[in-house]
Amino acid sequence: ILNSSKNYQNLRCKQMKYPDDLPTASIVFIFKNERWSPVLRSVYSVINRSPRHLLKEVILVDDQSDIDEMKQPLDDYCEKHFGDIVKIMRPPKRLGLIAAKNYGGRRATGDVIVFLDAHIEANHGWLEPILARIKEKRSAILCPTIDSIDDKTYIIIKIISLIFWLI
């Protein structure tokens, strides 16, 4: 679960400086019947590679998983290892992806909501450019490309771009 992957940032990205007063972020993961390891790997990578003062919370929305390990064992693990920063939410009925995102997003308390797949690996410095763009223009809609985790080998699939739209 804990992965200390190499920092793939471009040298210019590593040298970027961002304002100290960036907005805070709520990270929302939606899952249904994802396995324990990729979900927790995603959570660890976000927590370990995000500046703490910018990370308001990580919200896990379990959209009616049938896998036992993703129920009470997940709750217990997150409470023990992450404390209050990780919140697990289980809607009373199956919602589907978009409604589950809305469910988690409505409960987010950060200045910005970031929706991520539950099988990603955030790299070093992933959050600051997103928040800086949104600080520049609050109506910006960004679509980060985050490294993915292969569902069979659990190897990182490297993606190295950031797409954004300004509205």
PDB file of C-alpha atoms in Angstrom:
ATOM      1  CA  ILE A   1       0.000   0.000   0.000  1.00  0.00           C
ATOM      2  CA  LEU A   2       2.703   2.478   0.931  1.00  0.00           C
ATOM      3  CA  ASN A   3       4.590   3.351  -2.197  1.00  0.00           C
ATOM      4  CA  SER A   4       7.574   5.647  -2.230  1.00  0.00           C
ATOM      5  CA  SER A   5       7.595   5.953  -5.988  1.00  0.00           C
ATOM      6  CA  LYS A   6      10.131   8.026  -7.796  1.00  0.00           C
ATOM      7  CA  ASN A   7       9.333  11.696  -8.246  1.00  0.00           C
ATOM      8  CA  TYR A   8       8.511  11.959 -11.964  1.00  0.00           C
ATOM      9  CA  GLN A   9       8.073  15.703 -11.996  1.00  0.00           C
ATOM     10  CA  ASN A  10       9.745  17.619 -14.754  1.00  0.00           C
ATOM     11  CA  LEU A  11      12.662  19.677 -13.406  1.00  0.00           C
ATOM     12  CA  ARG A  12      10.843  22.920 -14.307  1.00  0.00           C
ATOM     13  CA  CYS A  13       7.805  21.731 -12.343  1.00  0.00           C
ATOM     14  CA  LYS A  14       9.977  20.965  -9.320  1.00  0.00           C
ATOM     15  CA  GLN A  15      11.332  24.522  -9.439  1.00  0.00           C
ATOM     16  CA  MET A  16       7.911  26.195  -9.600  1.00  0.00           C
ATOM     17  CA  LYS A  17       6.946  28.363  -6.664  1.00  0.00           C
ATOM     18  CA  TYR A  18       3.310  28.746  -5.678  1.00  0.00           C
ATOM     19  CA  PRO A  19       1.599  31.324  -3.467  1.00  0.00           C
ATOM     20  CA  ASP A  20       1.268  30.488   0.216  1.00  0.00           C
ATOM     21  CA  ASP A  21      -2.414  31.408   0.236  1.00  0.00           C
ATOM     22  CA  LEU A  22      -3.771  28.772  -2.132  1.00  0.00           C
ATOM     23  CA  PRO A  23      -7.301  27.493  -1.462  1.00  0.00           C
ATOM     24  CA  THR A  24      -7.756  24.243   0.462  1.00  0.00           C
ATOM     25  CA  ALA A  25      -8.857  21.053  -1.276  1.00  0.00           C
ATOM     26  CA  SER A  26     -11.268  18.257  -0.504  1.00  0.00           C
ATOM     27  CA  ILE A  27     -10.274  15.148  -2.438  1.00  0.00           C
ATOM     28  CA  VAL A  28     -13.219  12.884  -3.302  1.00  0.00           C
ATOM     29  CA  PHE A  29     -12.784   9.251  -4.340  1.00  0.00           C
ATOM     30  CA  ILE A  30     -15.812   7.274  -5.530  1.00  0.00           C
ATOM     31  CA  PHE A  31     -15.661   3.489  -5.527  1.00  0.00           C
ATOM     32  CA  LYS A  32     -17.803   0.416  -5.801  1.00  0.00           C
ATOM     33  CA  ASN A  33     -16.161  -2.962  -5.318  1.00  0.00           C
ATOM     34  CA  GLU A  34     -12.632  -1.621  -5.758  1.00  0.00           C
ATOM     35  CA  ARG A  35     -10.052  -3.698  -3.945  1.00  0.00           C
ATOM     36  CA  TRP A  36      -8.521  -2.567  -0.655  1.00  0.00           C
ATOM     37  CA  SER A  37      -4.956  -2.113  -1.887  1.00  0.00           C
ATOM     38  CA  PRO A  38      -5.503   0.319  -4.798  1.00  0.00           C
ATOM     39  CA  VAL A  39      -7.958   2.449  -2.807  1.00  0.00           C
ATOM     40  CA  LEU A  40      -5.626   2.792   0.158  1.00  0.00           C
ATOM     41  CA  ARG A  41      -2.633   3.309  -2.121  1.00  0.00           C
ATOM     42  CA  SER A  42      -4.531   6.194  -3.718  1.00  0.00           C
ATOM     43  CA  VAL A  43      -5.365   7.685  -0.321  1.00  0.00           C
ATOM     44  CA  TYR A  44      -1.787   7.339   0.948  1.00  0.00           C
ATOM     45  CA  SER A  45      -0.345   8.944  -2.182  1.00  0.00           C
ATOM     46  CA  VAL A  46      -2.691  11.934  -1.908  1.00  0.00           C
ATOM     47  CA  ILE A  47      -2.022  12.421   1.807  1.00  0.00           C
ATOM     48  CA  ASN A  48       1.731  11.874   1.596  1.00  0.00           C
ATOM     49  CA  ARG A  49       2.232  14.040  -1.495  1.00  0.00           C
ATOM     50  CA  SER A  50      -0.033  16.972  -0.704  1.00  0.00           C
ATOM     51  CA  PRO A  51       0.999  19.899   1.479  1.00  0.00           C
ATOM     52  CA  ARG A  52      -0.916  19.374   4.720  1.00  0.00           C
ATOM     53  CA  HIS A  53      -2.108  22.975   4.934  1.00  0.00           C
ATOM     54  CA  LEU A  54      -3.782  22.597   1.513  1.00  0.00           C
ATOM     55  CA  LEU A  55      -5.432  19.232   2.122  1.00  0.00           C
ATOM     56  CA  LYS A  56      -8.671  19.800   3.998  1.00  0.00           C
ATOM     57  CA  GLU A  57      -9.926  16.215   3.783  1.00  0.00           C
ATOM     58  CA  VAL A  58     -10.096  13.029   1.775  1.00  0.00           C
ATOM     59  CA  ILE A  59     -13.612  11.739   1.228  1.00  0.00           C
ATOM     60  CA  LEU A  60     -14.209   8.117   0.251  1.00  0.00           C
ATOM     61  CA  VAL A  61     -17.693   7.530  -1.129  1.00  0.00           C
ATOM     62  CA  ASP A  62     -18.493   3.823  -1.110  1.00  0.00           C
ATOM     63  CA  ASP A  63     -21.324   3.413  -3.607  1.00  0.00           C
ATOM     64  CA  GLN A  64     -22.692   0.181  -2.099  1.00  0.00           C
ATOM     65  CA  SER A  65     -19.674  -2.127  -2.352  1.00  0.00           C
ATOM     66  CA  ASP A  66     -20.334  -5.828  -1.813  1.00  0.00           C
ATOM     67  CA  ILE A  67     -16.766  -6.605  -0.726  1.00  0.00           C
ATOM     68  CA  ASP A  68     -16.580  -7.159   3.031  1.00  0.00           C
ATOM     69  CA  GLU A  69     -13.081  -5.686   3.422  1.00  0.00           C
ATOM     70  CA  MET A  70     -14.391  -2.374   2.081  1.00  0.00           C
ATOM     71  CA  LYS A  71     -16.912  -2.046   4.893  1.00  0.00           C
ATOM     72  CA  GLN A  72     -16.043  -2.104   8.626  1.00  0.00           C
ATOM     73  CA  PRO A  73     -12.406  -3.173   8.087  1.00  0.00           C
ATOM     74  CA  LEU A  74     -11.892  -0.100   5.882  1.00  0.00           C
ATOM     75  CA  ASP A  75     -13.573   2.138   8.448  1.00  0.00           C
ATOM     76  CA  ASP A  76     -11.382   0.752  11.232  1.00  0.00           C
ATOM     77  CA  TYR A  77      -8.175   1.041   9.208  1.00  0.00           C
ATOM     78  CA  CYS A  78      -8.853   4.623   8.129  1.00  0.00           C
ATOM     79  CA  GLU A  79      -9.762   5.710  11.636  1.00  0.00           C
ATOM     80  CA  LYS A  80      -6.603   4.167  13.056  1.00  0.00           C
ATOM     81  CA  HIS A  81      -4.155   5.346  10.374  1.00  0.00           C
ATOM     82  CA  PHE A  82      -5.612   8.625   9.097  1.00  0.00           C
ATOM     83  CA  GLY A  83      -7.800   9.994  11.868  1.00  0.00           C
ATOM     84  CA  ASP A  84     -10.145  12.820  10.935  1.00  0.00           C
ATOM     85  CA  ILE A  85      -8.578  13.641   7.554  1.00  0.00           C
ATOM     86  CA  VAL A  86     -10.245  10.653   5.846  1.00  0.00           C
ATOM     87  CA  LYS A  87     -14.019  10.492   5.900  1.00  0.00           C
ATOM     88  CA  ILE A  88     -15.894   7.457   4.610  1.00  0.00           C
ATOM     89  CA  MET A  89     -19.403   8.029   3.350  1.00  0.00           C
ATOM     90  CA  ARG A  90     -21.905   5.385   2.347  1.00  0.00           C
ATOM     91  CA  PRO A  91     -25.093   6.578   0.692  1.00  0.00           C
ATOM     92  CA  PRO A  92     -28.197   4.624   1.749  1.00  0.00           C
ATOM     93  CA  LYS A  93     -28.698   3.307  -1.807  1.00  0.00           C
ATOM     94  CA  ARG A  94     -26.644   2.787  -4.963  1.00  0.00           C
ATOM     95  CA  LEU A  95     -26.228   6.127  -6.732  1.00  0.00           C
ATOM     96  CA  GLY A  96     -23.998   5.578  -9.731  1.00  0.00           C
ATOM     97  CA  LEU A  97     -20.847   7.549 -10.503  1.00  0.00           C
ATOM     98  CA  ILE A  98     -22.193  11.050 -11.122  1.00  0.00           C
ATOM     99  CA  ALA A  99     -24.732  11.040  -8.281  1.00  0.00           C
ATOM    100  CA  ALA A 100     -22.057   9.600  -5.955  1.00  0.00           C
ATOM    101  CA  LYS A 101     -19.732  12.461  -6.925  1.00  0.00           C
ATOM    102  CA  ASN A 102     -22.512  14.920  -6.125  1.00  0.00           C
ATOM    103  CA  TYR A 103     -23.122  13.128  -2.816  1.00  0.00           C
ATOM    104  CA  GLY A 104     -19.453  13.458  -1.809  1.00  0.00           C
ATOM    105  CA  GLY A 105     -19.072  16.942  -3.248  1.00  0.00           C
ATOM    106  CA  ARG A 106     -22.039  18.328  -1.303  1.00  0.00           C
ATOM    107  CA  ARG A 107     -20.414  17.128   1.911  1.00  0.00           C
ATOM    108  CA  ALA A 108     -16.934  18.481   1.123  1.00  0.00           C
ATOM    109  CA  THR A 109     -15.689  21.369   3.250  1.00  0.00           C
ATOM    110  CA  GLY A 110     -12.590  22.475   1.313  1.00  0.00           C
ATOM    111  CA  ASP A 111     -12.497  25.575  -0.880  1.00  0.00           C
ATOM    112  CA  VAL A 112     -11.991  23.364  -3.948  1.00  0.00           C
ATOM    113  CA  ILE A 113     -13.287  19.866  -4.670  1.00  0.00           C
ATOM    114  CA  VAL A 114     -11.014  17.465  -6.578  1.00  0.00           C
ATOM    115  CA  PHE A 115     -12.576  14.246  -7.864  1.00  0.00           C
ATOM    116  CA  LEU A 116     -10.150  11.391  -8.499  1.00  0.00           C
ATOM    117  CA  ASP A 117     -10.456   7.756  -9.505  1.00  0.00           C
ATOM    118  CA  ALA A 118      -9.954   5.379  -6.597  1.00  0.00           C
ATOM    119  CA  HIS A 119      -7.022   3.637  -8.307  1.00  0.00           C
ATOM    120  CA  ILE A 120      -4.524   6.427  -8.933  1.00  0.00           C
ATOM    121  CA  GLU A 121      -1.145   7.414  -7.595  1.00  0.00           C
ATOM    122  CA  ALA A 122      -0.637  11.122  -7.008  1.00  0.00           C
ATOM    123  CA  ASN A 123       2.913  12.258  -7.661  1.00  0.00           C
ATOM    124  CA  HIS A 124       4.886  14.858  -5.761  1.00  0.00           C
ATOM    125  CA  GLY A 125       3.636  18.379  -6.401  1.00  0.00           C
ATOM    126  CA  TRP A 126       0.388  17.288  -8.002  1.00  0.00           C
ATOM    127  CA  LEU A 127      -1.996  19.507  -6.034  1.00  0.00           C
ATOM    128  CA  GLU A 128      -0.364  22.937  -6.062  1.00  0.00           C
ATOM    129  CA  PRO A 129      -0.682  23.623  -9.827  1.00  0.00           C
ATOM    130  CA  ILE A 130      -4.381  22.750  -9.714  1.00  0.00           C
ATOM    131  CA  LEU A 131      -5.067  25.053  -6.789  1.00  0.00           C
ATOM    132  CA  ALA A 132      -2.921  27.837  -8.284  1.00  0.00           C
ATOM    133  CA  ARG A 133      -4.931  27.785 -11.536  1.00  0.00           C
ATOM    134  CA  ILE A 134      -8.197  27.884  -9.608  1.00  0.00           C
ATOM    135  CA  LYS A 135      -6.897  30.744  -7.462  1.00  0.00           C
ATOM    136  CA  GLU A 136      -6.104  32.652 -10.663  1.00  0.00           C
ATOM    137  CA  LYS A 137      -9.605  32.086 -12.007  1.00  0.00           C
ATOM    138  CA  ARG A 138     -12.326  30.624  -9.773  1.00  0.00           C
ATOM    139  CA  SER A 139     -14.369  29.483 -12.781  1.00  0.00           C
ATOM    140  CA  ALA A 140     -11.513  27.311 -14.071  1.00  0.00           C
ATOM    141  CA  ILE A 141     -12.375  23.687 -14.633  1.00  0.00           C
ATOM    142  CA  LEU A 142      -9.329  21.457 -14.529  1.00  0.00           C
ATOM    143  CA  CYS A 143      -8.844  17.868 -15.511  1.00  0.00           C
ATOM    144  CA  PRO A 144      -5.580  16.577 -14.083  1.00  0.00           C
ATOM    145  CA  THR A 145      -4.091  13.453 -15.516  1.00  0.00           C
ATOM    146  CA  ILE A 146      -2.891  11.435 -12.579  1.00  0.00           C
ATOM    147  CA  ASP A 147      -0.887   8.230 -12.751  1.00  0.00           C
ATOM    148  CA  SER A 148      -3.105   5.178 -12.764  1.00  0.00           C
ATOM    149  CA  ILE A 149      -2.576   1.802 -11.110  1.00  0.00           C
ATOM    150  CA  ASP A 150      -2.921  -1.244 -13.365  1.00  0.00           C
ATOM    151  CA  ASP A 151      -5.781  -3.393 -12.071  1.00  0.00           C
ATOM    152  CA  LYS A 152      -3.906  -6.662 -12.576  1.00  0.00           C
ATOM    153  CA  THR A 153      -0.251  -5.902 -11.807  1.00  0.00           C
ATOM    154  CA  TYR A 154      -0.660  -2.866  -9.507  1.00  0.00           C
ATOM    155  CA  ILE A 155       2.151  -1.175 -11.458  1.00  0.00           C
ATOM    156  CA  ILE A 156       1.926   2.591 -11.991  1.00  0.00           C
ATOM    157  CA  ILE A 157       0.857   3.614 -15.469  1.00  0.00           C
ATOM    158  CA  LYS A 158       2.682   6.920 -15.980  1.00  0.00           C
ATOM    159  CA  ILE A 159       0.720   9.833 -17.412  1.00  0.00           C
ATOM    160  CA  ILE A 160       2.462  13.183 -17.711  1.00  0.00           C
ATOM    161  CA  SER A 161       0.122  15.974 -18.710  1.00  0.00           C
ATOM    162  CA  LEU A 162      -2.350  18.409 -17.217  1.00  0.00           C
ATOM    163  CA  ILE A 163      -5.358  19.548 -19.189  1.00  0.00           C
ATOM    164  CA  PHE A 164      -7.366  22.559 -18.092  1.00  0.00           C
ATOM    165  CA  TRP A 165     -10.105  24.780 -19.376  1.00  0.00           C
ATOM    166  CA  LEU A 166     -10.788  28.343 -18.374  1.00  0.00           C
ATOM    167  CA  ILE A 167     -14.410  29.390 -18.485  1.00  0.00           C
TER     168      ILE A 167
END
